[in-house]
Amino acid sequence: MTWAIERDRSGTLIQILKHRSTPKQAITPQDLHTNLAEALRAGSFRIADALLDAGAEIVYSPGSRSNFPKEEVAIRPDEFHGHLGSLALAARSRYHLTFWYRPTKPYASEAEYWRWKKRTMMKILARMRIDISRRHMECPTISFDQYRRELDIALIEAANADAHSVEMMEFLLAAGANINAEMNDQYVGQVWRNALDEEVPSLFRAKVEFLMERGVNTNRVWSWQGPLTPAEFFLEKLHWSCLFSADTSFIDRGLWTMDFLEGRGCLEWPLAAFEAFNTCEIALQASELAGLEVGAARELELILNDTEESLQPLQTALKQHLSRKLLKKPLVTLREGQSSEIIDGHASKLDFDDKESLPEAILRLEDLREEWLAESCSEM
């Protein structure tokens, strides 16, 4: 069974199910739903589809699972599935992981992979509706919150996927997922944060633009410490990355992502704080920084004052980058609705130009994105 799951050989699975249909060799319901979870994790959606047809039980996140009768919870053990239900397990799977570290490539393209993945997710959704409708009929006080919760968690995970991520998020939003949902009890995350955390430039742009077009709240980025602004999130990410990585190629990429968001009006650089730091003035008070990224100003100060040697490349890059921004700072008051890049000539670049600086893995994912776009155009 493991061999078939790793290679997504549904034909092999069907033969196994046929040959183990005798009472002595029968595959138990526990076997079916455990293998379904493994197939979803592996991105083996032909196998997952066959297991669902064979009667494999879907699983729910712990928050939803607590509302099931005890006999149903018994076949949904936490140790196998952690904090994700079947829908979210399917959503988080990434196309490139089906063949980068595997002996075979089960799908000819990401488009084919997405077709099978969507088919499986539709079956899971249909099963969820049946489960919840049945429980609602048995106990009318039970709400449909569990169904919506599974959709929300799946949407959060969908933002981690490869080139088909936008199509999958569109699919889940159409099914009723909440674009601004945050999970805080057993599962934590946020779709906006996962999109901002994307390392592949073209995927970052596609995910961010899609979510902004759909009305995501761009001011709040989830973190373990509490909500952050986008500028604070990226400065903190750059800070920690430099402390724990000898590779500094991500610095320029991080600055590009911040400029990209600034150009769309959802990120504000802490220029006032930098100007005060750069001219050796007394640090600005929080009241003076109102509306000027208090948290980002604090994080910037931490970076620039840190004596850790590994932070020197980041400190230099930030000083140069922000100094250029100060020189281009508009000297006139903007008219309502007019963006600063019109006046100061500093329009954020839509695409990340320095492809040669990208690590090999990110370059390969960029290539897969190009293949996805080319195939999408050919199907139009």
Coordinates of C-alpha atoms in Angstrom, one line a residue:
M1 CA 0.0 0.0 0.0
T2 CA 2.8 2.4 0.9
W3 CA 4.5 1.7 -2.5
A4 CA 1.2 2.6 -4.3
I5 CA 0.7 5.8 -2.3
E6 CA 4.2 7.1 -2.9
R7 CA 3.8 6.6 -6.7
D8 CA 0.0 7.5 -6.8
R9 CA -0.8 4.1 -8.5
S10 CA -4.5 3.9 -8.0
G11 CA -4.7 0.7 -10.2
T12 CA -2.4 -1.0 -7.8
L13 CA -4.5 0.0 -4.9
I14 CA -7.7 -1.3 -6.6
Q15 CA -6.0 -4.6 -7.1
I16 CA -4.9 -4.7 -3.4
L17 CA -8.5 -3.9 -2.3
K18 CA -9.9 -6.7 -4.5
H19 CA -7.3 -9.3 -3.4
R20 CA -7.8 -8.5 0.3
S21 CA -11.6 -8.7 0.2
T22 CA -11.7 -12.0 2.1
P23 CA -12.5 -12.0 5.9
K24 CA -9.1 -13.2 6.8
Q25 CA -7.2 -10.5 4.7
A26 CA -9.8 -7.8 4.8
I27 CA -8.7 -4.1 5.0
T28 CA -10.3 -2.5 8.0
P29 CA -12.0 0.9 8.1
Q30 CA -9.1 2.1 10.2
D31 CA -6.7 1.0 7.4
L32 CA -8.7 2.9 4.8
H33 CA -8.9 6.2 6.6
T34 CA -5.3 6.0 7.8
N35 CA -4.1 5.4 4.2
L36 CA -6.4 8.2 3.0
A37 CA -4.6 10.7 5.3
E38 CA -1.2 9.5 4.1
A39 CA -2.3 9.8 0.4
L40 CA -3.6 13.4 1.1
R41 CA -0.3 14.3 2.7
A42 CA 1.7 12.9 -0.2
G43 CA -0.4 14.6 -2.8
S44 CA -1.4 11.2 -4.2
F45 CA -4.9 12.2 -5.3
R46 CA -5.7 9.3 -7.6
I47 CA -5.1 7.0 -4.6
A48 CA -7.1 9.4 -2.3
D49 CA -10.0 9.4 -4.8
A50 CA -10.0 5.6 -4.9
L51 CA -9.9 5.3 -1.1
L52 CA -12.9 7.7 -0.8
D53 CA -14.8 5.6 -3.3
A54 CA -13.9 2.5 -1.2
G55 CA -15.5 4.0 1.8
A56 CA -12.5 5.7 3.6
E57 CA -13.7 8.0 6.4
I58 CA -12.7 11.7 6.2
V59 CA -11.2 13.4 9.3
Y60 CA -12.0 16.7 10.9
S61 CA -9.9 19.2 12.8
P62 CA -10.0 18.7 16.6
G63 CA -12.3 21.7 17.1
S64 CA -14.8 20.1 14.8
R65 CA -14.1 16.6 15.9
S66 CA -15.3 17.3 19.4
N67 CA -18.8 17.6 18.2
F68 CA -19.0 14.0 16.9
P69 CA -20.5 11.2 18.8
K70 CA -18.0 9.1 20.7
E71 CA -18.2 6.1 18.3
E72 CA -17.3 8.4 15.4
V73 CA -14.4 10.0 17.2
A74 CA -12.9 6.6 17.7
I75 CA -12.1 6.3 14.0
R76 CA -10.6 9.8 13.9
P77 CA -7.6 9.5 16.3
D78 CA -5.7 12.7 16.9
E79 CA -2.3 11.0 16.8
F80 CA -2.7 10.3 13.1
H81 CA -3.9 13.7 11.9
G82 CA -2.7 16.3 14.3
H83 CA -4.6 19.6 13.8
L84 CA -5.7 19.2 10.2
G85 CA -8.8 17.6 8.7
S86 CA -8.9 15.9 5.4
L87 CA -9.8 19.0 3.4
A88 CA -6.9 21.0 4.9
L89 CA -4.5 18.0 4.4
A90 CA -5.4 18.0 0.7
A91 CA -5.1 21.8 0.4
R92 CA -1.6 22.0 1.9
S93 CA -0.1 19.5 -0.5
R94 CA 2.4 20.9 -3.0
Y95 CA 2.8 19.7 -6.6
H96 CA 6.6 19.7 -6.6
L97 CA 6.8 17.4 -3.6
T98 CA 5.1 14.7 -5.6
F99 CA 8.2 14.2 -7.7
W100 CA 11.3 16.2 -6.4
Y101 CA 12.1 13.5 -3.9
R102 CA 10.3 10.5 -5.3
P103 CA 11.3 7.7 -7.7
T104 CA 8.6 8.7 -10.3
K105 CA 6.6 11.7 -11.5
P106 CA 3.0 10.7 -11.2
Y107 CA 1.5 13.8 -12.9
A108 CA 2.4 15.1 -16.4
S109 CA 1.9 18.7 -15.2
E110 CA 0.6 20.8 -12.3
A111 CA -2.6 21.4 -14.3
E112 CA -3.3 17.6 -14.2
Y113 CA -2.3 17.5 -10.6
W114 CA -4.8 20.3 -9.8
R115 CA -7.6 18.5 -11.7
W116 CA -7.2 15.4 -9.5
K117 CA -6.8 17.5 -6.3
K118 CA -9.9 19.5 -7.0
R119 CA -11.9 16.3 -7.7
T120 CA -10.8 14.8 -4.4
M121 CA -11.5 18.1 -2.5
M122 CA -15.0 18.2 -4.0
K123 CA -15.7 14.6 -2.8
I124 CA -14.4 15.6 0.7
L125 CA -16.7 18.6 0.7
A126 CA -19.7 16.5 -0.4
R127 CA -18.9 14.0 2.4
M128 CA -18.7 16.8 5.0
R129 CA -22.1 18.2 3.9
I130 CA -23.6 14.8 4.3
D131 CA -22.0 14.2 7.8
I132 CA -23.0 17.6 9.1
S133 CA -26.6 17.5 7.6
R134 CA -27.1 14.1 9.2
R135 CA -25.9 15.3 12.6
H136 CA -28.0 18.4 12.3
M137 CA -31.1 16.3 11.6
E138 CA -30.3 14.1 14.7
C139 CA -29.6 17.1 16.9
P140 CA -31.1 20.4 15.5
T141 CA -29.1 22.5 17.9
I142 CA -25.8 21.5 16.1
S143 CA -24.7 24.4 13.9
F144 CA -22.8 24.4 10.6
D145 CA -19.9 26.1 12.2
Q146 CA -17.7 23.0 11.9
Y147 CA -18.2 22.9 8.2
R148 CA -17.2 26.6 7.9
R149 CA -14.2 26.0 10.2
E150 CA -12.9 23.2 7.9
L151 CA -13.2 25.5 4.9
D152 CA -11.4 28.3 6.7
I153 CA -8.5 26.1 7.8
A154 CA -8.2 24.7 4.3
L155 CA -8.1 28.2 2.8
I156 CA -5.2 29.1 5.2
E157 CA -3.3 26.0 4.0
A158 CA -4.1 26.7 0.4
A159 CA -2.0 29.8 0.5
N160 CA 1.0 27.6 1.0
A161 CA 0.5 25.7 -2.3
D162 CA 2.4 26.0 -5.6
A163 CA 1.1 27.6 -8.8
H164 CA -2.4 26.3 -8.5
S165 CA -2.8 28.1 -5.1
V166 CA -4.8 31.0 -6.5
E167 CA -7.3 28.6 -8.3
M168 CA -7.6 26.6 -5.1
M169 CA -8.3 29.6 -2.9
E170 CA -10.9 30.8 -5.4
F171 CA -12.5 27.3 -5.2
L172 CA -12.6 27.4 -1.4
L173 CA -13.9 31.0 -1.2
A174 CA -16.7 30.0 -3.6
A175 CA -17.5 27.1 -1.2
G176 CA -17.9 29.6 1.7
A177 CA -14.4 30.1 3.3
N178 CA -13.8 33.3 5.2
I179 CA -10.8 35.2 3.7
N180 CA -10.1 37.0 7.0
A181 CA -10.5 34.0 9.3
E182 CA -7.8 33.3 12.0
M183 CA -7.6 30.0 13.9
N184 CA -6.5 30.5 17.5
D185 CA -7.4 27.5 19.6
Q186 CA -5.9 24.2 18.4
Y187 CA -4.8 25.5 15.0
V188 CA -3.2 28.8 14.3
G189 CA -2.7 30.7 11.1
Q190 CA -4.0 33.2 8.6
V191 CA -4.2 33.1 4.8
W192 CA -2.7 36.6 4.5
R193 CA 0.3 35.7 6.5
N194 CA 0.9 32.5 4.5
A195 CA 0.7 34.5 1.3
L196 CA 3.2 37.1 2.6
D197 CA 5.6 34.3 3.7
E198 CA 5.8 33.0 0.1
E199 CA 9.5 32.9 -1.0
V200 CA 8.9 32.5 -4.8
P201 CA 8.6 36.0 -6.2
S202 CA 6.0 35.3 -8.9
L203 CA 3.9 33.2 -6.5
F204 CA 4.2 35.9 -3.9
R205 CA 2.8 38.5 -6.3
A206 CA 0.0 36.2 -7.6
K207 CA -1.2 35.3 -4.1
V208 CA -1.0 38.8 -2.7
E209 CA -2.8 40.4 -5.7
F210 CA -5.5 37.7 -5.6
L211 CA -6.2 38.2 -1.9
M212 CA -6.2 42.0 -2.1
E213 CA -8.7 41.8 -5.0
R214 CA -10.9 39.6 -2.8
G215 CA -10.9 42.1 0.1
V216 CA -8.4 40.6 2.6
N217 CA -7.5 42.7 5.6
T218 CA -4.0 43.8 4.7
N219 CA -3.3 45.6 8.0
R220 CA -3.1 42.6 10.2
V221 CA -0.5 39.8 9.9
W222 CA -0.9 36.9 12.4
S223 CA 2.1 35.9 14.6
W224 CA 2.7 34.0 17.8
Q225 CA 3.4 37.4 19.5
G226 CA 0.2 38.9 18.4
P227 CA -0.9 40.8 15.2
L228 CA 1.8 42.6 13.3
T229 CA 1.7 45.2 10.5
P230 CA 3.2 44.0 7.1
A231 CA 6.3 46.2 7.6
E232 CA 6.8 44.8 11.1
F233 CA 6.3 41.3 9.8
F234 CA 8.9 41.6 7.1
L235 CA 11.5 43.4 9.2
E236 CA 11.2 40.8 11.9
K237 CA 11.5 38.0 9.3
L238 CA 14.6 39.6 7.8
H239 CA 16.1 40.0 11.3
W240 CA 15.7 36.4 12.3
S241 CA 16.7 35.1 8.9
C242 CA 20.0 36.9 9.1
L243 CA 20.7 35.6 12.6
F244 CA 20.2 32.0 11.6
S245 CA 21.3 31.8 7.9
A246 CA 24.7 32.4 6.3
D247 CA 22.9 32.9 2.9
T248 CA 22.0 36.6 2.5
S249 CA 20.5 36.3 -1.0
F250 CA 17.0 36.7 0.5
I251 CA 17.7 40.3 1.7
D252 CA 17.1 41.9 -1.7
R253 CA 14.1 39.7 -2.2
G254 CA 12.7 40.8 1.1
L255 CA 13.2 44.5 0.3
W256 CA 11.4 43.9 -3.0
T257 CA 8.4 42.4 -1.4
M258 CA 8.1 45.3 1.0
D259 CA 8.3 47.8 -1.9
F260 CA 5.8 45.8 -3.8
L261 CA 3.3 46.0 -0.9
E262 CA 4.1 49.7 -0.4
G263 CA 3.2 50.3 -4.0
R264 CA -0.2 48.8 -3.3
G265 CA -0.8 51.0 -0.3
C266 CA -0.7 48.2 2.4
L267 CA 2.8 48.8 3.8
E268 CA 4.4 51.9 5.2
W269 CA 8.2 52.1 5.7
P270 CA 9.2 53.6 9.1
L271 CA 11.1 56.5 7.4
A272 CA 10.6 58.9 10.2
A273 CA 12.2 56.6 12.7
F274 CA 15.1 55.9 10.3
E275 CA 15.6 59.6 9.7
A276 CA 15.8 60.2 13.4
F277 CA 18.2 57.3 13.9
N278 CA 20.3 58.4 10.9
T279 CA 20.7 61.9 12.2
C280 CA 21.5 60.8 15.7
E281 CA 18.4 62.5 17.0
I282 CA 16.6 61.4 20.1
A283 CA 14.3 58.5 19.3
L284 CA 10.8 59.6 18.4
Q285 CA 8.0 59.0 20.9
A286 CA 5.2 56.6 20.1
S287 CA 2.8 59.5 20.0
E288 CA 4.9 61.1 17.2
L289 CA 4.9 57.9 15.3
A290 CA 1.2 57.6 15.2
G291 CA 0.3 56.1 11.8
L292 CA 3.9 55.7 11.0
E293 CA 4.4 52.0 11.9
V294 CA 5.3 52.1 15.6
G295 CA 6.1 48.3 15.6
A296 CA 8.1 48.5 12.5
A297 CA 10.1 51.5 13.8
R298 CA 10.9 49.4 16.9
E299 CA 12.0 46.4 14.9
L300 CA 14.1 48.6 12.6
E301 CA 15.8 50.1 15.6
L302 CA 16.5 46.6 17.0
I303 CA 18.1 45.6 13.7
L304 CA 20.3 48.8 13.3
N305 CA 21.5 48.6 16.9
D306 CA 22.3 44.9 16.9
T307 CA 26.0 44.2 17.1
E308 CA 25.7 40.6 15.8
E309 CA 28.2 40.3 12.9
S310 CA 25.7 38.2 10.8
L311 CA 23.4 41.3 10.6
Q312 CA 25.9 43.6 8.9
P313 CA 24.7 42.8 5.4
L314 CA 21.1 43.5 6.4
Q315 CA 22.0 46.7 8.2
T316 CA 23.9 48.0 5.2
A317 CA 21.1 47.1 2.8
L318 CA 18.5 48.7 4.9
K319 CA 20.5 51.9 5.4
Q320 CA 21.1 52.2 1.7
H321 CA 17.5 51.4 0.8
L322 CA 15.9 53.8 3.2
S323 CA 18.4 56.5 2.5
R324 CA 17.3 56.4 -1.2
K325 CA 13.7 56.6 -0.1
L326 CA 14.4 59.6 2.0
L327 CA 16.0 61.4 -0.9
K328 CA 13.0 60.7 -3.0
K329 CA 10.5 61.6 -0.3
P330 CA 7.9 64.0 -1.7
L331 CA 8.2 67.6 -0.7
V332 CA 4.6 68.5 -1.4
T333 CA 1.3 67.4 0.1
L334 CA -0.4 64.6 -1.8
R335 CA -3.8 65.2 -3.2
E336 CA -6.4 62.7 -2.0
G337 CA -6.2 59.5 -3.9
Q338 CA -2.8 60.3 -5.4
S339 CA 0.0 57.8 -4.7
S340 CA 3.5 58.9 -3.6
E341 CA 5.2 57.0 -6.4
I342 CA 3.7 59.4 -9.0
I343 CA 5.4 62.4 -7.3
D344 CA 8.7 60.9 -6.2
G345 CA 9.2 58.8 -9.3
H346 CA 9.7 55.7 -7.2
A347 CA 7.2 53.1 -8.5
S348 CA 7.6 49.7 -7.0
K349 CA 8.7 47.0 -9.4
L350 CA 6.0 44.5 -10.2
D351 CA 8.5 41.7 -10.8
F352 CA 11.7 40.6 -9.0
D353 CA 14.5 41.3 -11.6
D354 CA 17.5 39.7 -10.0
K355 CA 16.7 36.1 -10.9
E356 CA 20.4 35.1 -10.8
S357 CA 20.5 35.7 -7.1
L358 CA 17.6 33.2 -6.4
P359 CA 18.5 29.9 -4.8
E360 CA 18.2 26.9 -7.1
A361 CA 15.0 25.5 -5.4
I362 CA 13.2 28.9 -5.9
L363 CA 14.3 29.1 -9.5
R364 CA 12.9 25.6 -10.1
L365 CA 9.6 26.7 -8.6
E366 CA 9.6 29.9 -10.8
D367 CA 10.0 27.6 -13.8
L368 CA 7.0 25.5 -12.6
R369 CA 5.0 28.6 -12.3
E370 CA 5.9 29.6 -15.9
E371 CA 4.9 26.1 -17.1
W372 CA 1.6 26.5 -15.3
L373 CA 0.9 29.8 -16.9
A374 CA 1.8 28.5 -20.4
E375 CA -0.5 25.5 -20.0
S376 CA -3.3 27.7 -18.7
C377 CA -2.9 30.0 -21.8
S378 CA -2.9 27.0 -24.2
E379 CA -6.2 25.8 -22.7
M380 CA -8.0 29.1 -23.2

